[in-house]
Amino acid sequence: MSEKNSNTDDENAKYRIAIGERLKSERDRLGISVADLAQSSSLPKRTIYGWETGATTPKADFFAANASLGLDVAFILTGQRLQESAQNVI
């Protein structure tokens, strides 16, 4: 593997891990268990665990389907709370 690919892989892993940590944080904030999120998404629990550990990342359709649960999608993806983003615009 070239050095460029290795650096890209490392950076992608950092993003996956950060997104997973923020997804878990949001799930905890809302009091939603892994089992509940998996059931509402029609996904196995191992998929949710994989996201939360940074093994993989959720696709856009997951966020679209579960935004009604109260997940702050902006926070999960960027680390900025939705309210913070709106306040910065004003």
Tab-separated table of N, CA, C and O in Angstrom, residues 7-71:
chain	number	residue	atom	x	y	z
A	7	ASN	N	-2.309	7.145	4.448
A	7	ASN	CA	-2.756	8.377	5.099
A	7	ASN	C	-4.252	8.581	4.913
A	7	ASN	O	-4.942	8.999	5.828
A	8	THR	N	-4.755	8.295	3.720
A	8	THR	CA	-6.182	8.423	3.446
A	8	THR	C	-6.968	7.439	4.297
A	8	THR	O	-8.002	7.791	4.865
A	9	ASP	N	-6.487	6.201	4.395
A	9	ASP	CA	-7.155	5.194	5.218
A	9	ASP	C	-7.186	5.617	6.678
A	9	ASP	O	-8.203	5.458	7.351
A	10	ASP	N	-6.075	6.175	7.182
A	10	ASP	CA	-6.022	6.645	8.565
A	10	ASP	C	-7.021	7.771	8.797
A	10	ASP	O	-7.706	7.803	9.811
A	11	GLU	N	-7.103	8.694	7.859
A	11	GLU	CA	-8.029	9.813	7.986
A	11	GLU	C	-9.477	9.326	7.941
A	11	GLU	O	-10.315	9.778	8.724
A	12	ASN	N	-9.770	8.406	7.034
A	12	ASN	CA	-11.122	7.841	6.954
A	12	ASN	C	-11.496	7.121	8.248
A	12	ASN	O	-12.632	7.221	8.706
A	13	ALA	N	-10.540	6.408	8.827
A	13	ALA	CA	-10.793	5.705	10.088
A	13	ALA	C	-11.114	6.709	11.192
A	13	ALA	O	-12.019	6.474	11.998
A	14	LYS	N	-10.419	7.831	11.224
A	14	LYS	CA	-10.693	8.860	12.238
A	14	LYS	C	-12.115	9.394	12.089
A	14	LYS	O	-12.815	9.596	13.083
A	15	TYR	N	-12.541	9.631	10.856
A	15	TYR	CA	-13.905	10.104	10.616
A	15	TYR	C	-14.934	9.062	11.034
A	15	TYR	O	-15.939	9.388	11.664
A	16	ARG	N	-14.696	7.807	10.673
A	16	ARG	CA	-15.629	6.734	11.040
A	16	ARG	C	-15.761	6.624	12.553
A	16	ARG	O	-16.868	6.500	13.086
A	17	ILE	N	-14.635	6.686	13.247
A	17	ILE	CA	-14.646	6.577	14.707
A	17	ILE	C	-15.376	7.767	15.324
A	17	ILE	O	-16.210	7.601	16.217
A	18	ALA	N	-15.097	8.964	14.842
A	18	ALA	CA	-15.753	10.167	15.379
A	18	ALA	C	-17.264	10.112	15.150
A	18	ALA	O	-18.052	10.422	16.056
A	19	ILE	N	-17.679	9.721	13.965
A	19	ILE	CA	-19.113	9.610	13.669
A	19	ILE	C	-19.748	8.558	14.568
A	19	ILE	O	-20.826	8.765	15.118
A	20	GLY	N	-19.081	7.436	14.742
A	20	GLY	CA	-19.602	6.384	15.617
A	20	GLY	C	-19.745	6.836	17.059
A	20	GLY	O	-20.747	6.548	17.718
A	21	GLU	N	-18.742	7.561	17.556
A	21	GLU	CA	-18.803	8.062	18.931
A	21	GLU	C	-19.948	9.054	19.095
A	21	GLU	O	-20.661	9.033	20.101
A	22	ARG	N	-20.147	9.905	18.105
A	22	ARG	CA	-21.227	10.883	18.194
A	22	ARG	C	-22.595	10.223	18.033
A	22	ARG	O	-23.564	10.640	18.679
A	23	LEU	N	-22.689	9.184	17.212
A	23	LEU	CA	-23.944	8.437	17.093
A	23	LEU	C	-24.304	7.817	18.439
A	23	LEU	O	-25.442	7.915	18.901
A	24	LYS	N	-23.330	7.211	19.103
A	24	LYS	CA	-23.574	6.619	20.416
A	24	LYS	C	-23.975	7.700	21.412
A	24	LYS	O	-24.902	7.510	22.211
A	25	SER	N	-23.319	8.827	21.369
A	25	SER	CA	-23.636	9.941	22.257
A	25	SER	C	-25.092	10.386	22.064
A	25	SER	O	-25.822	10.630	23.037
A	26	GLU	N	-25.515	10.505	20.821
A	26	GLU	CA	-26.890	10.898	20.517
A	26	GLU	C	-27.876	9.836	20.979
A	26	GLU	O	-28.914	10.146	21.554
A	27	ARG	N	-27.546	8.597	20.749
A	27	ARG	CA	-28.417	7.503	21.180
A	27	ARG	C	-28.565	7.528	22.695
A	27	ARG	O	-29.686	7.445	23.225
A	28	ASP	N	-27.453	7.721	23.409
A	28	ASP	CA	-27.489	7.801	24.867
A	28	ASP	C	-28.287	9.025	25.331
A	28	ASP	O	-29.074	8.941	26.268
A	29	ARG	N	-28.071	10.158	24.676
A	29	ARG	CA	-28.772	11.392	25.040
A	29	ARG	C	-30.282	11.205	24.956
A	29	ARG	O	-31.030	11.705	25.796
A	30	LEU	N	-30.716	10.463	23.945
A	30	LEU	CA	-32.142	10.246	23.726
A	30	LEU	C	-32.700	9.040	24.482
A	30	LEU	O	-33.908	8.801	24.459
A	31	GLY	N	-31.817	8.291	25.148
A	31	GLY	CA	-32.265	7.111	25.887
A	31	GLY	C	-32.712	5.973	24.990
A	31	GLY	O	-33.591	5.191	25.371
A	32	ILE	N	-32.097	5.873	23.822
A	32	ILE	CA	-32.449	4.822	22.858
A	32	ILE	C	-31.405	3.710	22.954
A	32	ILE	O	-30.207	3.974	22.838
A	33	SER	N	-31.851	2.490	23.152
A	33	SER	CA	-30.917	1.367	23.215
A	33	SER	C	-30.487	0.957	21.810
A	33	SER	O	-31.135	1.313	20.817
A	34	VAL	N	-29.418	0.202	21.754
A	34	VAL	CA	-28.973	-0.342	20.468
A	34	VAL	C	-30.086	-1.198	19.873
A	34	VAL	O	-30.382	-1.112	18.678
A	35	ALA	N	-30.715	-2.000	20.714
A	35	ALA	CA	-31.799	-2.880	20.229
A	35	ALA	C	-32.954	-2.067	19.650
A	35	ALA	O	-33.493	-2.409	18.594
A	36	ASP	N	-33.312	-0.971	20.328
A	36	ASP	CA	-34.405	-0.131	19.834
A	36	ASP	C	-34.051	0.535	18.505
A	36	ASP	O	-34.871	0.589	17.591
A	37	LEU	N	-32.823	1.059	18.415
A	37	LEU	CA	-32.402	1.707	17.171
A	37	LEU	C	-32.332	0.695	16.036
A	37	LEU	O	-32.755	0.977	14.915
A	38	ALA	N	-31.810	-0.482	16.334
A	38	ALA	CA	-31.737	-1.535	15.315
A	38	ALA	C	-33.138	-1.920	14.841
A	38	ALA	O	-33.374	-2.047	13.637
A	39	GLN	N	-34.066	-2.069	15.785
A	39	GLN	CA	-35.429	-2.448	15.419
A	39	GLN	C	-36.103	-1.364	14.585
A	39	GLN	O	-36.727	-1.653	13.567
A	40	SER	N	-35.945	-0.097	14.985
A	40	SER	CA	-36.595	0.981	14.230
A	40	SER	C	-35.985	1.138	12.842
A	40	SER	O	-36.629	1.662	11.936
A	41	SER	N	-34.746	0.669	12.678
A	41	SER	CA	-34.055	0.764	11.394
A	41	SER	C	-34.156	-0.510	10.570
A	41	SER	O	-33.652	-0.560	9.451
A	42	SER	N	-34.752	-1.545	11.143
A	42	SER	CA	-34.810	-2.866	10.505
A	42	SER	C	-33.407	-3.370	10.155
A	42	SER	O	-33.175	-3.901	9.065
A	43	LEU	N	-32.491	-3.193	11.120
A	43	LEU	CA	-31.105	-3.627	10.944
A	43	LEU	C	-30.703	-4.508	12.119
A	43	LEU	O	-31.262	-4.377	13.211
A	44	PRO	N	-29.717	-5.367	11.921
A	44	PRO	CA	-29.219	-6.147	13.058
A	44	PRO	C	-28.436	-5.251	14.030
A	44	PRO	O	-27.843	-4.240	13.627
A	45	LYS	N	-28.431	-5.619	15.309
A	45	LYS	CA	-27.698	-4.844	16.316
A	45	LYS	C	-26.215	-4.731	15.967
A	45	LYS	O	-25.598	-3.700	16.223
A	46	ARG	N	-25.667	-5.770	15.363
A	46	ARG	CA	-24.229	-5.736	15.038
A	46	ARG	C	-23.900	-4.599	14.064
A	46	ARG	O	-22.794	-4.077	14.067
A	47	THR	N	-24.866	-4.204	13.235
A	47	THR	CA	-24.647	-3.076	12.328
A	47	THR	C	-24.488	-1.787	13.122
A	47	THR	O	-23.573	-0.995	12.868
A	48	ILE	N	-25.359	-1.580	14.112
A	48	ILE	CA	-25.280	-0.386	14.952
A	48	ILE	C	-23.960	-0.389	15.723
A	48	ILE	O	-23.268	0.634	15.780
A	49	TYR	N	-23.604	-1.535	16.302
A	49	TYR	CA	-22.327	-1.640	17.015
A	49	TYR	C	-21.154	-1.351	16.083
A	49	TYR	O	-20.186	-0.699	16.472
A	50	GLY	N	-21.231	-1.825	14.853
A	50	GLY	CA	-20.177	-1.569	13.871
A	50	GLY	C	-20.019	-0.091	13.590
A	50	GLY	O	-18.903	0.423	13.482
A	51	TRP	N	-21.128	0.612	13.500
A	51	TRP	CA	-21.067	2.065	13.290
A	51	TRP	C	-20.460	2.752	14.493
A	51	TRP	O	-19.612	3.624	14.361
A	52	GLU	N	-20.918	2.357	15.688
A	52	GLU	CA	-20.472	3.028	16.901
A	52	GLU	C	-19.011	2.777	17.220
A	52	GLU	O	-18.383	3.571	17.919
A	53	THR	N	-18.450	1.700	16.710
A	53	THR	CA	-17.031	1.422	16.930
A	53	THR	C	-16.153	1.905	15.777
A	53	THR	O	-14.939	1.790	15.832
A	54	GLY	N	-16.780	2.449	14.747
A	54	GLY	CA	-16.025	2.988	13.623
A	54	GLY	C	-15.631	1.968	12.585
A	54	GLY	O	-14.850	2.262	11.685
A	55	ALA	N	-16.172	0.767	12.677
A	55	ALA	CA	-15.861	-0.253	11.675
A	55	ALA	C	-16.429	0.135	10.314
A	55	ALA	O	-15.796	-0.086	9.280
A	56	THR	N	-17.635	0.708	10.335
A	56	THR	CA	-18.299	1.181	9.124
A	56	THR	C	-19.069	2.446	9.486
A	56	THR	O	-19.103	2.836	10.655
A	57	THR	N	-19.689	3.066	8.510
A	57	THR	CA	-20.494	4.264	8.782
A	57	THR	C	-21.890	4.100	8.208
A	57	THR	O	-22.080	3.418	7.194
A	58	PRO	N	-22.870	4.746	8.857
A	58	PRO	CA	-24.232	4.679	8.332
A	58	PRO	C	-24.360	5.428	7.013
A	58	PRO	O	-23.613	6.366	6.749
A	59	LYS	N	-25.303	5.010	6.227
A	59	LYS	CA	-25.598	5.683	4.952
A	59	LYS	C	-26.672	6.751	5.185
A	59	LYS	O	-27.342	6.776	6.214
A	60	ALA	N	-26.820	7.623	4.224
A	60	ALA	CA	-27.763	8.735	4.330
A	60	ALA	C	-29.184	8.257	4.585
A	60	ALA	O	-29.934	8.904	5.332
A	61	ASP	N	-29.583	7.133	4.007
A	61	ASP	CA	-30.958	6.668	4.197
A	61	ASP	C	-31.248	6.310	5.655
A	61	ASP	O	-32.367	6.469	6.128
A	62	PHE	N	-30.224	5.887	6.399
A	62	PHE	CA	-30.413	5.633	7.830
A	62	PHE	C	-30.779	6.934	8.543
A	62	PHE	O	-31.705	6.973	9.350
A	63	PHE	N	-30.040	7.993	8.246
A	63	PHE	CA	-30.303	9.273	8.905
A	63	PHE	C	-31.678	9.815	8.512
A	63	PHE	O	-32.410	10.322	9.358
A	64	ALA	N	-32.023	9.706	7.260
A	64	ALA	CA	-33.322	10.189	6.799
A	64	ALA	C	-34.457	9.426	7.484
A	64	ALA	O	-35.448	10.024	7.908
A	65	ALA	N	-34.296	8.129	7.625
A	65	ALA	CA	-35.344	7.303	8.215
A	65	ALA	C	-35.459	7.486	9.726
A	65	ALA	O	-36.522	7.259	10.295
A	66	ASN	N	-34.378	7.910	10.382
A	66	ASN	CA	-34.377	7.973	11.843
A	66	ASN	C	-34.304	9.378	12.419
A	66	ASN	O	-34.265	9.545	13.639
A	67	ALA	N	-34.330	10.386	11.601
A	67	ALA	CA	-34.301	11.762	12.102
A	67	ALA	C	-35.506	12.032	13.001
A	67	ALA	O	-35.424	12.809	13.954
A	68	SER	N	-36.614	11.371	12.735
A	68	SER	CA	-37.829	11.583	13.535
A	68	SER	C	-37.656	11.106	14.985
A	68	SER	O	-38.434	11.483	15.852
A	69	LEU	N	-36.624	10.304	15.247
A	69	LEU	CA	-36.348	9.866	16.617
A	69	LEU	C	-35.730	10.986	17.444
A	69	LEU	O	-35.605	10.866	18.652
A	70	GLY	N	-35.308	12.052	16.767
A	70	GLY	CA	-34.681	13.166	17.464
A	70	GLY	C	-33.177	13.199	17.322
A	70	GLY	O	-32.510	14.020	17.956
A	71	LEU	N	-32.622	12.301	16.515
A	71	LEU	CA	-31.178	12.303	16.292
A	71	LEU	C	-30.745	13.632	15.675
A	71	LEU	O	-31.356	14.092	14.709
